[in-house]
Tab-separated table of C-alpha atoms in Angstrom:
chain	number	residue	atom	x	y	z
A	1	MET	CA	72.900	91.334	42.565
A	2	SER	CA	73.643	90.617	46.255
A	3	THR	CA	75.820	92.881	48.286
A	4	PRO	CA	79.094	91.459	49.717
A	5	ILE	CA	79.315	90.526	53.326
A	6	LEU	CA	82.792	92.179	53.762
A	7	SER	CA	84.141	95.063	51.746
A	8	GLY	CA	87.929	95.177	51.099
A	9	THR	CA	87.921	98.898	52.124
A	10	GLN	CA	85.699	98.863	55.108
A	11	SER	CA	86.576	97.645	58.522
A	12	ASN	CA	82.985	97.171	59.693
A	13	VAL	CA	80.763	94.165	58.775
A	14	ARG	CA	77.669	95.252	56.906
A	15	ALA	CA	74.617	93.108	56.283
A	16	ALA	CA	73.369	92.790	52.673
A	17	ASN	CA	69.875	94.121	51.996
A	18	THR	CA	68.942	91.649	49.276
A	19	SER	CA	65.185	91.505	49.837
A	20	GLY	CA	64.430	95.020	51.201
A	21	THR	CA	63.612	93.641	54.686
A	22	LEU	CA	67.035	94.287	56.178
A	23	GLY	CA	67.199	98.041	55.782
A	24	THR	CA	69.550	100.890	56.828
A	25	SER	CA	68.330	100.658	60.403
A	26	ALA	CA	69.882	97.300	60.993
A	27	THR	CA	73.165	98.483	59.415
A	28	ALA	CA	73.180	101.622	61.486
A	29	ALA	CA	72.407	99.793	64.642
A	30	SER	CA	75.368	97.424	64.060
A	31	ASN	CA	77.639	100.294	63.225
A	32	GLY	CA	76.585	102.035	66.372
A	33	ALA	CA	77.368	98.921	68.432
A	34	TYR	CA	80.813	98.948	67.037
A	35	SER	CA	81.480	102.522	67.676
A	36	ALA	CA	79.944	102.513	71.082
A	37	SER	CA	81.739	99.350	72.306
A	38	GLY	CA	85.089	100.030	70.402
A	39	LYS	CA	85.443	96.288	69.904
A	40	THR	CA	87.323	94.687	67.130
A	41	ILE	CA	85.883	92.275	64.517
A	42	ALA	CA	87.361	89.394	66.344
A	43	GLU	CA	85.533	90.331	69.514
A	44	ASN	CA	82.276	90.666	67.574
A	45	PHE	CA	82.348	87.278	65.856
A	46	GLN	CA	78.951	86.306	67.388
A	47	THR	CA	77.561	89.549	65.941
A	48	PHE	CA	78.952	88.703	62.538
A	49	LEU	CA	77.251	85.248	62.565
A	50	GLN	CA	73.919	86.898	63.507
A	51	MET	CA	74.191	89.295	60.551
A	52	LEU	CA	75.157	86.404	58.240
A	53	THR	CA	72.275	84.382	59.370
A	54	THR	CA	69.945	87.363	58.712
A	55	GLN	CA	71.387	87.964	55.273
A	56	LEU	CA	70.862	84.235	54.332
A	57	GLN	CA	67.395	84.207	55.628
A	58	ASN	CA	66.307	87.347	53.704
A	59	GLN	CA	68.160	86.885	50.321
A	60	SER	CA	66.031	86.348	47.120
A	61	PRO	CA	65.523	82.750	46.156
A	62	LEU	CA	65.706	84.094	42.531
A	63	ASP	CA	69.096	85.749	43.096
A	64	PRO	CA	70.906	83.858	45.869
A	65	LEU	CA	74.384	84.916	46.991
A	66	ASP	CA	77.104	83.428	44.681
A	67	THR	CA	78.735	80.417	46.398
A	68	ASN	CA	82.290	81.282	45.424
A	69	GLN	CA	81.920	84.837	46.595
A	70	PHE	CA	80.364	83.791	49.861
A	71	THR	CA	83.272	81.346	50.629
A	72	ALA	CA	85.769	83.925	49.678
A	73	GLN	CA	84.262	86.418	51.982
A	74	LEU	CA	84.218	83.874	54.933
A	75	VAL	CA	87.884	83.141	54.297
A	76	GLN	CA	88.619	86.889	54.344
A	77	PHE	CA	86.878	87.402	57.614
A	78	THR	CA	88.815	84.474	59.078
A	79	GLN	CA	92.084	85.890	58.034
A	80	VAL	CA	91.275	89.214	59.605
A	81	GLU	CA	90.301	87.505	62.875
A	82	GLN	CA	93.539	85.531	62.782
A	83	MET	CA	95.566	88.730	62.198
A	84	LEU	CA	93.870	90.466	65.201
A	85	LYS	CA	94.535	87.393	67.485
A	86	SER	CA	98.209	87.390	66.340
A	87	ASN	CA	98.519	90.998	67.323
A	88	GLN	CA	96.991	90.198	70.708
A	89	GLN	CA	99.547	87.427	71.241
A	90	LEU	CA	102.381	89.660	70.209
A	91	GLU	CA	101.186	92.175	72.712
A	92	THR	CA	101.311	89.503	75.413
A	93	LEU	CA	104.810	88.556	74.439
A	94	VAL	CA	105.967	92.109	74.591
A	95	ASN	CA	104.427	92.460	78.050
A	96	LEU	CA	106.238	89.330	79.216
A	97	GLN	CA	109.470	90.759	77.803
A	98	LYS	CA	108.967	93.928	79.794
A	99	THR	CA	108.429	91.788	82.965
A	100	VAL	CA	111.665	89.823	82.187
A	101	GLN	CA	113.611	93.082	81.702
A	102	GLY	CA	112.272	94.386	84.954
A	103	SER	CA	113.438	91.386	86.796
A	104	GLN	CA	116.782	91.589	85.228
A	105	ALA	CA	117.227	95.276	86.116
A	106	LEU	CA	116.363	94.543	89.831
A	107	ASN	CA	119.159	92.036	89.989
A	108	TYR	CA	121.751	94.858	89.353
A	109	VAL	CA	120.807	96.703	92.502
A	110	GLY	CA	123.858	96.679	94.881
A	111	ALA	CA	126.139	95.452	92.074
A	112	THR	CA	129.194	97.325	91.036
A	113	VAL	CA	129.047	98.098	87.267
A	114	THR	CA	131.041	99.874	84.614
A	115	VAL	CA	129.368	101.919	81.934
A	116	ASP	CA	130.500	104.558	79.334
A	117	GLY	CA	130.810	107.936	80.879
A	118	SER	CA	133.196	110.527	82.378
A	119	THR	CA	131.226	111.752	85.451
A	120	ALA	CA	131.594	109.654	88.639
A	121	THR	CA	130.361	109.979	92.256
A	122	LEU	CA	133.000	110.664	94.931
A	123	ASP	CA	132.156	108.855	98.213
A	124	ALA	CA	134.099	107.391	101.038
A	125	SER	CA	135.704	104.810	98.820
A	126	GLY	CA	136.737	107.485	96.260
A	127	ALA	CA	135.630	108.156	92.716
A	128	LYS	CA	136.499	105.535	90.162
A	129	TRP	CA	136.937	105.580	86.442
A	130	ARG	CA	138.190	103.229	83.812
A	131	PHE	CA	139.876	104.237	80.552
A	132	GLY	CA	141.462	102.542	77.606
A	133	VAL	CA	144.269	103.518	75.163
A	134	SER	CA	145.097	101.794	71.920
A	135	LYS	CA	148.910	102.142	72.517
A	136	PRO	CA	151.377	103.271	75.093
A	137	ALA	CA	150.963	107.025	75.653
A	138	SER	CA	151.589	109.912	78.088
A	139	ALA	CA	148.268	111.025	79.418
A	140	THR	CA	147.130	114.057	81.455
A	141	VAL	CA	144.178	113.338	83.794
A	142	THR	CA	142.021	116.347	84.715
A	143	ILE	CA	139.116	116.342	87.256
A	144	THR	CA	136.665	119.087	87.589
A	145	ASN	CA	133.686	119.567	89.908
A	146	THR	CA	130.127	120.509	88.907
A	147	ALA	CA	131.185	124.235	88.892
A	148	GLY	CA	133.854	123.524	86.251
A	149	GLN	CA	136.684	124.043	88.754
A	150	THR	CA	139.748	121.892	88.339
A	151	VAL	CA	140.169	119.975	91.601
A	152	TYR	CA	142.938	117.473	90.290
A	153	SER	CA	145.482	117.190	87.639
A	154	GLY	CA	148.244	114.629	86.953
A	155	THR	CA	150.306	113.249	84.099
A	156	PHE	CA	150.879	109.471	83.832
A	157	THR	CA	152.471	106.923	81.504
A	158	MET	CA	149.846	104.444	80.240
A	159	GLN	CA	150.287	101.148	78.637
A	160	ALA	CA	148.107	99.831	75.913
A	161	GLY	CA	144.742	98.341	77.122
A	162	GLU	CA	142.130	99.091	79.901
A	163	GLN	CA	143.094	100.336	83.370
A	164	GLN	CA	141.450	101.684	86.396
A	165	PHE	CA	141.929	105.176	87.955
A	166	THR	CA	140.786	105.941	91.530
A	167	TRP	CA	140.594	109.472	92.891
A	168	ASP	CA	140.687	109.687	96.766
A	169	GLY	CA	139.076	113.180	96.581
A	170	LYS	CA	142.334	115.077	97.388
A	171	GLY	CA	143.846	117.846	95.172
A	172	LYS	CA	147.557	118.281	94.446
A	173	ASP	CA	147.628	120.776	97.142
A	174	GLY	CA	146.200	118.452	99.704
A	175	THR	CA	142.684	120.069	99.637
A	176	VAL	CA	140.114	117.469	100.444
A	177	TRP	CA	137.039	117.869	98.313
A	178	PRO	CA	133.543	117.048	99.386
A	179	PRO	CA	131.528	113.990	98.172
A	180	GLY	CA	129.595	114.668	94.967
A	181	GLN	CA	129.828	114.484	91.171
A	182	TYR	CA	133.200	114.942	89.433
A	183	LYS	CA	134.127	114.708	85.829
A	184	MET	CA	137.308	113.364	84.401
A	185	SER	CA	138.897	114.277	81.077
A	186	VAL	CA	141.962	112.615	79.556
A	187	THR	CA	144.233	113.841	76.805
A	188	ALA	CA	147.035	111.547	75.710
A	189	THR	CA	149.920	111.548	73.081
A	190	ASP	CA	152.151	108.796	71.854
A	191	ALA	CA	156.054	108.891	71.657
A	192	SER	CA	155.899	110.900	68.404
A	193	GLY	CA	153.604	113.422	69.780
A	194	GLN	CA	150.433	112.207	67.940
A	195	THR	CA	147.162	112.367	69.777
A	196	VAL	CA	145.816	109.016	71.125
A	197	ALA	CA	142.106	108.518	71.620
A	198	VAL	CA	141.080	107.550	75.231
A	199	SER	CA	137.735	106.022	76.036
A	200	THR	CA	136.461	106.677	79.517
A	201	GLU	CA	134.094	104.539	81.694
A	202	VAL	CA	132.537	104.981	85.016
A	203	GLU	CA	132.486	102.454	87.802
A	204	GLY	CA	130.057	102.500	90.662
A	205	VAL	CA	127.299	100.713	92.552
A	206	VAL	CA	123.646	100.587	91.201
A	207	ASP	CA	121.504	102.104	93.902
A	208	THR	CA	118.149	102.354	92.198
A	209	VAL	CA	116.106	101.051	89.193
A	210	ASP	CA	113.137	102.865	87.697
A	211	LEU	CA	110.769	100.311	86.314
A	212	THR	CA	108.232	102.871	85.045
A	213	LYS	CA	110.351	103.465	82.126
A	214	GLN	CA	110.927	101.144	79.208
A	215	PRO	CA	113.487	99.984	79.096
A	216	PRO	CA	114.176	100.085	82.876
A	217	VAL	CA	116.614	102.954	83.795
A	218	LEU	CA	119.309	102.114	86.367
A	219	SER	CA	120.896	104.898	88.578
A	220	MET	CA	124.379	105.021	89.814
A	221	GLY	CA	124.491	108.348	91.857
A	222	ASN	CA	123.255	110.914	89.452
A	223	LEU	CA	124.172	108.722	86.391
A	224	ASP	CA	121.252	107.176	84.715
A	225	PHE	CA	121.696	104.275	82.153
A	226	THR	CA	120.071	101.231	80.683
A	227	MET	CA	121.104	97.741	80.917
A	228	ASP	CA	122.588	97.666	77.302
A	229	MET	CA	125.044	100.262	78.357
A	230	ILE	CA	126.590	98.050	81.076
A	231	LYS	CA	130.125	96.856	79.943
A	232	ARG	CA	131.091	94.810	83.040
A	233	VAL	CA	129.754	93.727	86.466
A	234	SER	CA	132.609	93.745	88.895
A	235	LYS	CA	130.892	92.324	91.967
A	236	ALA	CA	127.477	91.939	93.601
A	237	LYS	CA	126.641	93.148	97.000
A	238	SER	CA	125.952	90.363	99.350
A	239	SER	CA	122.622	90.436	100.962
């Protein structure tokens, strides 16, 4: 009985030894070629055809390879080759998508964006946050520096919805705090004294984009974020 060209449990193509003239040396040589080159079946299609031709030339006339089995094995090899080519095409699409993401990320450089967060950068224009409440509430805003020291605190009446809060860098006692990173926390209660949840967002200008990371990472001061975290783009810096 002849040996199949392809085995369902093996990844390498092995030549059948139907007449004794195509021995283990040929099989070992072919396996060595695969392991040395690291190529896939699709990249060794010519090698497969040579092995197939050798098998046909050396099969016994009294016990030829079954036609149905031979056809099934060819179909199986073709399917494997097509799957490998599909993987290559998908890899190409992924690389194209990465390129598109990089181009999109670069467009945000110089733009003012808003993302989820509580830490903002204080510069000449102040530190900016946005927050939202689901219903009218009395809220206490507390701003602390990187050492955890309270630099500002104030109580405000907030209406339902989103609103912006800009801190000019001055404390209640008139102290002018230096540029840097400051964190805002907000606690709010409604008219009945029940706690109201407050979501905080940070607004600032995107200054750098790291394209070596996937997805690309944008930076706004010391705050790093990805494009899916952006909630709104307020304006773009004119070139």
